[in-house]
Amino acid sequence: MTTKHTELQYLPPDLKKELLPQHVAVIMDGNGRWAKRQGLPRIMGHKAGVDAIKDLLRCCKDWGIKALTVYAFSTENWKRPQEEVEFLMTLFQRVLRQELREMVEENVQIQFVGNLQALPKALQEEISRSMAETKDNRSIRFTVATNYGGRQEILQACRAIAHKVQQGLLQPEEISEEVFESHLYTAGVADPDLLIRTSGEMRLSNFLLWQMAYGEIYITDTLWPDFDRVEFHRALSVYQQRERRFGKV
């Protein structure tokens, strides 16, 4: 979790602490394009992207933001070239192993959400170990969406609820938003206040479809490996200028 950029280590004075988002979600887009611009293989973009994740996590912790969720690997990403997919699985595993001790020392709670059973066994073991060893940490909750799809998440929640109704454990009229949310991968985690998407793409890409009902969205043309604390500061400044009405007048 070593900080890549030294500037803005403390909350900038123009940002109001009481108006900070409590939960930030990020669609980290642009690793491949960043690598291409540098004349490098795509995998080098993913390596640079890991550094950007670590810096953002440190920044959120420094500035008092309590939850960060990143979209690491979607259910659609399996369609990428096999070599790239295998590299990503190995990269996830290696980073977890290397960073776990510091995550524990920094009081970071790590959570993975998605269809984790489809991941390589070695990666599943690293994920289980990291979640077990950080489960009592409270400084910041770091959620990594891996083999995650918003539609699939909603479908599995519906199936789980239908199964309970079928067993007589739940009545249809008892199905509320709270009950539904308790069956999502993200159960127990507050909805994101702010979603950041890098590289200029303007879509949710099957990410947190239920949870983003009233979240604010910030789009930047910056490619993910170049997204640093200065860029995050800019995103938070825009967020603090918005009026969140949650459907009210």
PDB file of C-alpha atoms in Angstrom:
ATOM      1  CA  MET A   1       0.000   0.000   0.000  1.00  0.00           C
ATOM      2  CA  THR A   2       2.999   2.255  -0.362  1.00  0.00           C
ATOM      3  CA  THR A   3       1.912   5.644  -1.708  1.00  0.00           C
ATOM      4  CA  LYS A   4       3.043   6.325  -5.279  1.00  0.00           C
ATOM      5  CA  HIS A   5       2.383  10.073  -5.146  1.00  0.00           C
ATOM      6  CA  THR A   6       3.445  12.180  -2.183  1.00  0.00           C
ATOM      7  CA  GLU A   7       1.324  15.252  -2.878  1.00  0.00           C
ATOM      8  CA  LEU A   8      -2.013  15.817  -1.127  1.00  0.00           C
ATOM      9  CA  GLN A   9      -1.348  13.363   1.703  1.00  0.00           C
ATOM     10  CA  TYR A  10      -3.862  15.149   3.895  1.00  0.00           C
ATOM     11  CA  LEU A  11      -7.387  16.251   3.031  1.00  0.00           C
ATOM     12  CA  PRO A  12      -7.078  19.366   0.835  1.00  0.00           C
ATOM     13  CA  PRO A  13      -8.495  22.453   2.582  1.00  0.00           C
ATOM     14  CA  ASP A  14     -10.987  23.160  -0.205  1.00  0.00           C
ATOM     15  CA  LEU A  15     -12.755  19.847   0.453  1.00  0.00           C
ATOM     16  CA  LYS A  16     -15.339  19.695   3.228  1.00  0.00           C
ATOM     17  CA  LYS A  17     -14.953  16.668   5.439  1.00  0.00           C
ATOM     18  CA  GLU A  18     -18.685  16.490   6.148  1.00  0.00           C
ATOM     19  CA  LEU A  19     -19.458  16.339   2.407  1.00  0.00           C
ATOM     20  CA  LEU A  20     -17.041  13.532   1.549  1.00  0.00           C
ATOM     21  CA  PRO A  21     -18.560  10.366   0.111  1.00  0.00           C
ATOM     22  CA  GLN A  22     -18.466   7.551   2.633  1.00  0.00           C
ATOM     23  CA  HIS A  23     -18.245   4.935  -0.112  1.00  0.00           C
ATOM     24  CA  VAL A  24     -16.455   5.376  -3.440  1.00  0.00           C
ATOM     25  CA  ALA A  25     -16.720   2.822  -6.262  1.00  0.00           C
ATOM     26  CA  VAL A  26     -14.438   2.770  -9.293  1.00  0.00           C
ATOM     27  CA  ILE A  27     -14.612   1.268 -12.773  1.00  0.00           C
ATOM     28  CA  MET A  28     -10.898   1.126 -13.551  1.00  0.00           C
ATOM     29  CA  ASP A  29     -10.827   1.470 -17.329  1.00  0.00           C
ATOM     30  CA  GLY A  30      -7.958   2.147 -19.702  1.00  0.00           C
ATOM     31  CA  ASN A  31      -5.069  -0.132 -18.693  1.00  0.00           C
ATOM     32  CA  GLY A  32      -4.722  -1.553 -22.188  1.00  0.00           C
ATOM     33  CA  ARG A  33      -4.915   1.819 -23.898  1.00  0.00           C
ATOM     34  CA  TRP A  34      -2.388   3.250 -21.448  1.00  0.00           C
ATOM     35  CA  ALA A  35       0.054   0.458 -22.279  1.00  0.00           C
ATOM     36  CA  LYS A  36      -0.478   0.922 -26.023  1.00  0.00           C
ATOM     37  CA  ARG A  37       0.301   4.643 -25.737  1.00  0.00           C
ATOM     38  CA  GLN A  38       3.513   3.747 -23.922  1.00  0.00           C
ATOM     39  CA  GLY A  39       4.427   1.182 -26.573  1.00  0.00           C
ATOM     40  CA  LEU A  40       4.129  -1.602 -23.993  1.00  0.00           C
ATOM     41  CA  PRO A  41       2.241  -4.931 -23.845  1.00  0.00           C
ATOM     42  CA  ARG A  42      -1.267  -4.815 -22.337  1.00  0.00           C
ATOM     43  CA  ILE A  43      -0.093  -6.711 -19.258  1.00  0.00           C
ATOM     44  CA  MET A  44       2.160  -3.789 -18.329  1.00  0.00           C
ATOM     45  CA  GLY A  45      -0.948  -1.614 -18.197  1.00  0.00           C
ATOM     46  CA  HIS A  46      -2.471  -3.987 -15.652  1.00  0.00           C
ATOM     47  CA  LYS A  47       0.673  -3.832 -13.531  1.00  0.00           C
ATOM     48  CA  ALA A  48       0.548  -0.029 -13.594  1.00  0.00           C
ATOM     49  CA  GLY A  49      -3.136  -0.223 -12.732  1.00  0.00           C
ATOM     50  CA  VAL A  50      -2.325  -2.103  -9.517  1.00  0.00           C
ATOM     51  CA  ASP A  51      -0.129   0.807  -8.385  1.00  0.00           C
ATOM     52  CA  ALA A  52      -3.035   3.192  -9.009  1.00  0.00           C
ATOM     53  CA  ILE A  53      -5.340   1.007  -6.889  1.00  0.00           C
ATOM     54  CA  LYS A  54      -2.878   0.980  -3.990  1.00  0.00           C
ATOM     55  CA  ASP A  55      -2.476   4.748  -4.143  1.00  0.00           C
ATOM     56  CA  LEU A  56      -6.228   5.355  -4.217  1.00  0.00           C
ATOM     57  CA  LEU A  57      -6.775   3.018  -1.276  1.00  0.00           C
ATOM     58  CA  ARG A  58      -4.126   4.862   0.706  1.00  0.00           C
ATOM     59  CA  CYS A  59      -5.667   8.187  -0.271  1.00  0.00           C
ATOM     60  CA  CYS A  60      -9.152   7.126   0.838  1.00  0.00           C
ATOM     61  CA  LYS A  61      -7.714   6.003   4.171  1.00  0.00           C
ATOM     62  CA  ASP A  62      -5.733   9.252   4.593  1.00  0.00           C
ATOM     63  CA  TRP A  63      -8.748  11.418   3.786  1.00  0.00           C
ATOM     64  CA  GLY A  64     -11.298   9.590   5.930  1.00  0.00           C
ATOM     65  CA  ILE A  65     -13.344   7.773   3.276  1.00  0.00           C
ATOM     66  CA  LYS A  66     -14.599   4.566   4.863  1.00  0.00           C
ATOM     67  CA  ALA A  67     -15.214   2.277   1.888  1.00  0.00           C
ATOM     68  CA  LEU A  68     -13.685   1.724  -1.548  1.00  0.00           C
ATOM     69  CA  THR A  69     -14.993  -0.762  -4.106  1.00  0.00           C
ATOM     70  CA  VAL A  70     -13.135  -1.495  -7.346  1.00  0.00           C
ATOM     71  CA  TYR A  71     -14.251  -3.422 -10.427  1.00  0.00           C
ATOM     72  CA  ALA A  72     -11.289  -5.746 -10.938  1.00  0.00           C
ATOM     73  CA  PHE A  73     -12.666  -8.446 -13.261  1.00  0.00           C
ATOM     74  CA  SER A  74     -16.120  -8.743 -14.783  1.00  0.00           C
ATOM     75  CA  THR A  75     -17.987 -11.871 -15.829  1.00  0.00           C
ATOM     76  CA  GLU A  76     -17.489 -10.662 -19.416  1.00  0.00           C
ATOM     77  CA  ASN A  77     -13.698 -10.371 -19.046  1.00  0.00           C
ATOM     78  CA  TRP A  78     -13.309 -14.124 -19.503  1.00  0.00           C
ATOM     79  CA  LYS A  79     -13.783 -13.409 -23.225  1.00  0.00           C
ATOM     80  CA  ARG A  80     -10.428 -11.625 -23.362  1.00  0.00           C
ATOM     81  CA  PRO A  81      -7.364 -13.455 -24.792  1.00  0.00           C
ATOM     82  CA  GLN A  82      -6.492 -16.460 -22.635  1.00  0.00           C
ATOM     83  CA  GLU A  83      -2.948 -15.220 -22.031  1.00  0.00           C
ATOM     84  CA  GLU A  84      -4.273 -11.932 -20.617  1.00  0.00           C
ATOM     85  CA  VAL A  85      -6.847 -13.674 -18.405  1.00  0.00           C
ATOM     86  CA  GLU A  86      -4.233 -16.054 -17.015  1.00  0.00           C
ATOM     87  CA  PHE A  87      -1.894 -13.151 -16.339  1.00  0.00           C
ATOM     88  CA  LEU A  88      -4.633 -11.272 -14.461  1.00  0.00           C
ATOM     89  CA  MET A  89      -5.447 -14.287 -12.264  1.00  0.00           C
ATOM     90  CA  THR A  90      -1.757 -14.697 -11.416  1.00  0.00           C
ATOM     91  CA  LEU A  91      -1.401 -10.955 -10.803  1.00  0.00           C
ATOM     92  CA  PHE A  92      -4.360 -10.913  -8.392  1.00  0.00           C
ATOM     93  CA  GLN A  93      -2.876 -13.829  -6.475  1.00  0.00           C
ATOM     94  CA  ARG A  94       0.632 -12.338  -6.291  1.00  0.00           C
ATOM     95  CA  VAL A  95      -0.557  -8.883  -5.214  1.00  0.00           C
ATOM     96  CA  LEU A  96      -2.732 -10.364  -2.471  1.00  0.00           C
ATOM     97  CA  ARG A  97       0.174 -12.393  -1.133  1.00  0.00           C
ATOM     98  CA  GLN A  98       2.583  -9.444  -1.255  1.00  0.00           C
ATOM     99  CA  GLU A  99       0.276  -6.806   0.201  1.00  0.00           C
ATOM    100  CA  LEU A 100      -1.605  -8.752   2.883  1.00  0.00           C
ATOM    101  CA  ARG A 101       0.774  -8.035   5.764  1.00  0.00           C
ATOM    102  CA  GLU A 102       0.635  -4.295   5.131  1.00  0.00           C
ATOM    103  CA  MET A 103      -3.151  -4.418   4.780  1.00  0.00           C
ATOM    104  CA  VAL A 104      -3.333  -6.044   8.208  1.00  0.00           C
ATOM    105  CA  GLU A 105      -0.969  -3.465   9.721  1.00  0.00           C
ATOM    106  CA  GLU A 106      -2.928  -0.597   8.134  1.00  0.00           C
ATOM    107  CA  ASN A 107      -6.226  -1.947   9.546  1.00  0.00           C
ATOM    108  CA  VAL A 108      -7.733  -2.453   6.067  1.00  0.00           C
ATOM    109  CA  GLN A 109     -10.608  -4.916   5.752  1.00  0.00           C
ATOM    110  CA  ILE A 110     -10.535  -6.778   2.427  1.00  0.00           C
ATOM    111  CA  GLN A 111     -13.672  -8.228   0.885  1.00  0.00           C
ATOM    112  CA  PHE A 112     -14.147  -9.961  -2.466  1.00  0.00           C
ATOM    113  CA  VAL A 113     -17.539 -10.108  -4.157  1.00  0.00           C
ATOM    114  CA  GLY A 114     -18.658 -12.012  -7.243  1.00  0.00           C
ATOM    115  CA  ASN A 115     -18.815 -15.637  -8.348  1.00  0.00           C
ATOM    116  CA  LEU A 116     -15.576 -16.549  -6.624  1.00  0.00           C
ATOM    117  CA  GLN A 117     -16.070 -20.315  -7.056  1.00  0.00           C
ATOM    118  CA  ALA A 118     -15.222 -19.979 -10.772  1.00  0.00           C
ATOM    119  CA  LEU A 119     -11.765 -18.545 -10.029  1.00  0.00           C
ATOM    120  CA  PRO A 120      -8.588 -20.675  -9.973  1.00  0.00           C
ATOM    121  CA  LYS A 121      -8.263 -22.655  -6.731  1.00  0.00           C
ATOM    122  CA  ALA A 122      -4.964 -21.019  -5.767  1.00  0.00           C
ATOM    123  CA  LEU A 123      -6.527 -17.573  -6.105  1.00  0.00           C
ATOM    124  CA  GLN A 124      -9.581 -18.667  -4.117  1.00  0.00           C
ATOM    125  CA  GLU A 125      -7.267 -19.741  -1.301  1.00  0.00           C
ATOM    126  CA  GLU A 126      -5.466 -16.369  -1.266  1.00  0.00           C
ATOM    127  CA  ILE A 127      -8.820 -14.578  -1.259  1.00  0.00           C
ATOM    128  CA  SER A 128     -10.127 -16.657   1.655  1.00  0.00           C
ATOM    129  CA  ARG A 129      -6.942 -16.066   3.631  1.00  0.00           C
ATOM    130  CA  SER A 130      -6.947 -12.307   3.018  1.00  0.00           C
ATOM    131  CA  MET A 131     -10.584 -11.943   4.037  1.00  0.00           C
ATOM    132  CA  ALA A 132     -10.110 -14.083   7.159  1.00  0.00           C
ATOM    133  CA  GLU A 133      -7.007 -12.208   8.319  1.00  0.00           C
ATOM    134  CA  THR A 134      -8.556  -8.749   7.836  1.00  0.00           C
ATOM    135  CA  LYS A 135     -12.174  -9.404   8.867  1.00  0.00           C
ATOM    136  CA  ASP A 136     -11.865  -7.459  12.125  1.00  0.00           C
ATOM    137  CA  ASN A 137     -10.090  -4.446  10.600  1.00  0.00           C
ATOM    138  CA  ARG A 138     -12.067  -1.213  10.626  1.00  0.00           C
ATOM    139  CA  SER A 139      -9.979   1.604   9.119  1.00  0.00           C
ATOM    140  CA  ILE A 140     -11.422   1.199   5.624  1.00  0.00           C
ATOM    141  CA  ARG A 141     -13.420  -1.496   3.844  1.00  0.00           C
ATOM    142  CA  PHE A 142     -11.798  -2.426   0.544  1.00  0.00           C
ATOM    143  CA  THR A 143     -14.087  -4.456  -1.699  1.00  0.00           C
ATOM    144  CA  VAL A 144     -12.772  -6.079  -4.867  1.00  0.00           C
ATOM    145  CA  ALA A 145     -15.405  -7.132  -7.411  1.00  0.00           C
ATOM    146  CA  THR A 146     -13.921 -10.179  -9.147  1.00  0.00           C
ATOM    147  CA  ASN A 147     -15.787 -12.338 -11.660  1.00  0.00           C
ATOM    148  CA  TYR A 148     -18.615  -9.946 -10.873  1.00  0.00           C
ATOM    149  CA  GLY A 149     -21.660  -9.007 -12.932  1.00  0.00           C
ATOM    150  CA  GLY A 150     -24.536  -6.831 -11.729  1.00  0.00           C
ATOM    151  CA  ARG A 151     -27.216  -8.775 -13.583  1.00  0.00           C
ATOM    152  CA  GLN A 152     -25.842 -12.082 -12.352  1.00  0.00           C
ATOM    153  CA  GLU A 153     -25.802 -10.729  -8.796  1.00  0.00           C
ATOM    154  CA  ILE A 154     -29.481  -9.779  -9.047  1.00  0.00           C
ATOM    155  CA  LEU A 155     -30.383 -13.153 -10.555  1.00  0.00           C
ATOM    156  CA  GLN A 156     -28.638 -15.118  -7.812  1.00  0.00           C
ATOM    157  CA  ALA A 157     -30.397 -13.001  -5.179  1.00  0.00           C
ATOM    158  CA  CYS A 158     -33.761 -13.734  -6.830  1.00  0.00           C
ATOM    159  CA  ARG A 159     -33.006 -17.452  -6.903  1.00  0.00           C
ATOM    160  CA  ALA A 160     -31.990 -17.472  -3.239  1.00  0.00           C
ATOM    161  CA  ILE A 161     -35.156 -15.631  -2.229  1.00  0.00           C
ATOM    162  CA  ALA A 162     -37.355 -17.882  -4.405  1.00  0.00           C
ATOM    163  CA  HIS A 163     -35.785 -20.918  -2.767  1.00  0.00           C
ATOM    164  CA  LYS A 164     -36.687 -19.576   0.679  1.00  0.00           C
ATOM    165  CA  VAL A 165     -40.257 -18.895  -0.448  1.00  0.00           C
ATOM    166  CA  GLN A 166     -40.450 -22.416  -1.861  1.00  0.00           C
ATOM    167  CA  GLN A 167     -39.286 -23.836   1.476  1.00  0.00           C
ATOM    168  CA  GLY A 168     -41.841 -21.749   3.383  1.00  0.00           C
ATOM    169  CA  LEU A 169     -39.127 -19.727   5.122  1.00  0.00           C
ATOM    170  CA  LEU A 170     -40.266 -16.446   3.575  1.00  0.00           C
ATOM    171  CA  GLN A 171     -43.629 -15.100   2.407  1.00  0.00           C
ATOM    172  CA  PRO A 172     -43.814 -13.110  -0.852  1.00  0.00           C
ATOM    173  CA  GLU A 173     -45.232 -10.076   0.975  1.00  0.00           C
ATOM    174  CA  GLU A 174     -42.192 -10.125   3.266  1.00  0.00           C
ATOM    175  CA  ILE A 175     -39.821  -9.436   0.376  1.00  0.00           C
ATOM    176  CA  SER A 176     -38.690  -5.848   0.911  1.00  0.00           C
ATOM    177  CA  GLU A 177     -35.729  -3.862  -0.390  1.00  0.00           C
ATOM    178  CA  GLU A 178     -33.902  -4.719   2.814  1.00  0.00           C
ATOM    179  CA  VAL A 179     -34.565  -8.448   2.356  1.00  0.00           C
ATOM    180  CA  PHE A 180     -33.453  -8.291  -1.276  1.00  0.00           C
ATOM    181  CA  GLU A 181     -30.277  -6.391  -0.416  1.00  0.00           C
ATOM    182  CA  SER A 182     -29.398  -8.973   2.216  1.00  0.00           C
ATOM    183  CA  HIS A 183     -29.098 -11.543  -0.577  1.00  0.00           C
ATOM    184  CA  LEU A 184     -26.732  -9.493  -2.757  1.00  0.00           C
ATOM    185  CA  TYR A 185     -22.977 -10.063  -2.839  1.00  0.00           C
ATOM    186  CA  THR A 186     -22.604  -6.657  -1.192  1.00  0.00           C
ATOM    187  CA  ALA A 187     -24.878  -7.403   1.782  1.00  0.00           C
ATOM    188  CA  GLY A 188     -23.854  -5.303   4.762  1.00  0.00           C
ATOM    189  CA  VAL A 189     -22.065  -2.668   2.688  1.00  0.00           C
ATOM    190  CA  ALA A 190     -23.694   0.742   2.207  1.00  0.00           C
ATOM    191  CA  ASP A 191     -24.439   1.755  -1.384  1.00  0.00           C
ATOM    192  CA  PRO A 192     -21.742   3.852  -3.096  1.00  0.00           C
ATOM    193  CA  ASP A 193     -22.166   7.616  -2.874  1.00  0.00           C
ATOM    194  CA  LEU A 194     -19.842   8.181  -5.824  1.00  0.00           C
ATOM    195  CA  LEU A 195     -18.902   6.050  -8.834  1.00  0.00           C
ATOM    196  CA  ILE A 196     -15.801   7.071 -10.773  1.00  0.00           C
ATOM    197  CA  ARG A 197     -15.166   5.747 -14.265  1.00  0.00           C
ATOM    198  CA  THR A 198     -11.901   6.427 -16.019  1.00  0.00           C
ATOM    199  CA  SER A 199     -10.988   6.550 -19.748  1.00  0.00           C
ATOM    200  CA  GLY A 200     -14.073   8.513 -20.778  1.00  0.00           C
ATOM    201  CA  GLU A 201     -16.498   5.609 -21.230  1.00  0.00           C
ATOM    202  CA  MET A 202     -20.043   6.548 -20.194  1.00  0.00           C
ATOM    203  CA  ARG A 203     -21.715   3.326 -19.100  1.00  0.00           C
ATOM    204  CA  LEU A 204     -22.041   1.173 -15.982  1.00  0.00           C
ATOM    205  CA  SER A 205     -20.782  -1.997 -17.710  1.00  0.00           C
ATOM    206  CA  ASN A 206     -22.887  -4.295 -15.520  1.00  0.00           C
ATOM    207  CA  PHE A 207     -21.405  -2.918 -12.287  1.00  0.00           C
ATOM    208  CA  LEU A 208     -23.451  -2.428  -9.089  1.00  0.00           C
ATOM    209  CA  LEU A 209     -26.723  -2.048 -11.009  1.00  0.00           C
ATOM    210  CA  TRP A 210     -28.914  -2.217  -7.886  1.00  0.00           C
ATOM    211  CA  GLN A 211     -26.532  -0.335  -5.606  1.00  0.00           C
ATOM    212  CA  MET A 212     -26.058   2.643  -7.936  1.00  0.00           C
ATOM    213  CA  ALA A 213     -29.754   3.636  -7.984  1.00  0.00           C
ATOM    214  CA  TYR A 214     -28.960   7.042  -6.468  1.00  0.00           C
ATOM    215  CA  GLY A 215     -25.178   7.181  -6.570  1.00  0.00           C
ATOM    216  CA  GLU A 216     -23.442  10.096  -8.254  1.00  0.00           C
ATOM    217  CA  ILE A 217     -21.376   9.278 -11.361  1.00  0.00           C
ATOM    218  CA  TYR A 218     -18.142  11.012 -12.330  1.00  0.00           C
ATOM    219  CA  ILE A 219     -16.514  10.352 -15.722  1.00  0.00           C
ATOM    220  CA  THR A 220     -12.933  11.328 -16.530  1.00  0.00           C
ATOM    221  CA  ASP A 221     -10.929  10.891 -19.744  1.00  0.00           C
ATOM    222  CA  THR A 222      -7.873   9.989 -17.661  1.00  0.00           C
ATOM    223  CA  LEU A 223      -6.735   6.403 -18.176  1.00  0.00           C
ATOM    224  CA  TRP A 224      -6.721   4.352 -15.006  1.00  0.00           C
ATOM    225  CA  PRO A 225      -2.924   4.040 -14.466  1.00  0.00           C
ATOM    226  CA  ASP A 226      -2.725   7.864 -14.583  1.00  0.00           C
ATOM    227  CA  PHE A 227      -5.518   8.372 -12.042  1.00  0.00           C
ATOM    228  CA  ASP A 228      -3.718   9.808  -9.013  1.00  0.00           C
ATOM    229  CA  ARG A 229      -4.564  11.904  -5.953  1.00  0.00           C
ATOM    230  CA  VAL A 230      -4.821  15.072  -8.002  1.00  0.00           C
ATOM    231  CA  GLU A 231      -7.418  13.403 -10.219  1.00  0.00           C
ATOM    232  CA  PHE A 232      -9.244  12.039  -7.179  1.00  0.00           C
ATOM    233  CA  HIS A 233      -9.241  15.513  -5.636  1.00  0.00           C
ATOM    234  CA  ARG A 234     -10.864  16.822  -8.815  1.00  0.00           C
ATOM    235  CA  ALA A 235     -13.542  14.103  -8.694  1.00  0.00           C
ATOM    236  CA  LEU A 236     -14.357  14.856  -5.061  1.00  0.00           C
ATOM    237  CA  SER A 237     -14.563  18.593  -5.781  1.00  0.00           C
ATOM    238  CA  VAL A 238     -17.160  17.954  -8.476  1.00  0.00           C
ATOM    239  CA  TYR A 239     -19.045  15.571  -6.169  1.00  0.00           C
ATOM    240  CA  GLN A 240     -19.214  18.158  -3.387  1.00  0.00           C
ATOM    241  CA  GLN A 241     -20.812  20.674  -5.734  1.00  0.00           C
ATOM    242  CA  ARG A 242     -23.730  18.389  -6.529  1.00  0.00           C
ATOM    243  CA  GLU A 243     -27.049  18.398  -4.713  1.00  0.00           C
ATOM    244  CA  ARG A 244     -28.139  14.880  -3.873  1.00  0.00           C
ATOM    245  CA  ARG A 245     -31.940  14.684  -3.717  1.00  0.00           C
ATOM    246  CA  PHE A 246     -32.524  10.901  -3.819  1.00  0.00           C
ATOM    247  CA  GLY A 247     -35.621  11.404  -5.971  1.00  0.00           C
ATOM    248  CA  LYS A 248     -37.011  14.223  -3.817  1.00  0.00           C
ATOM    249  CA  VAL A 249     -37.533  17.847  -4.814  1.00  0.00           C
TER     250      VAL A 249
END
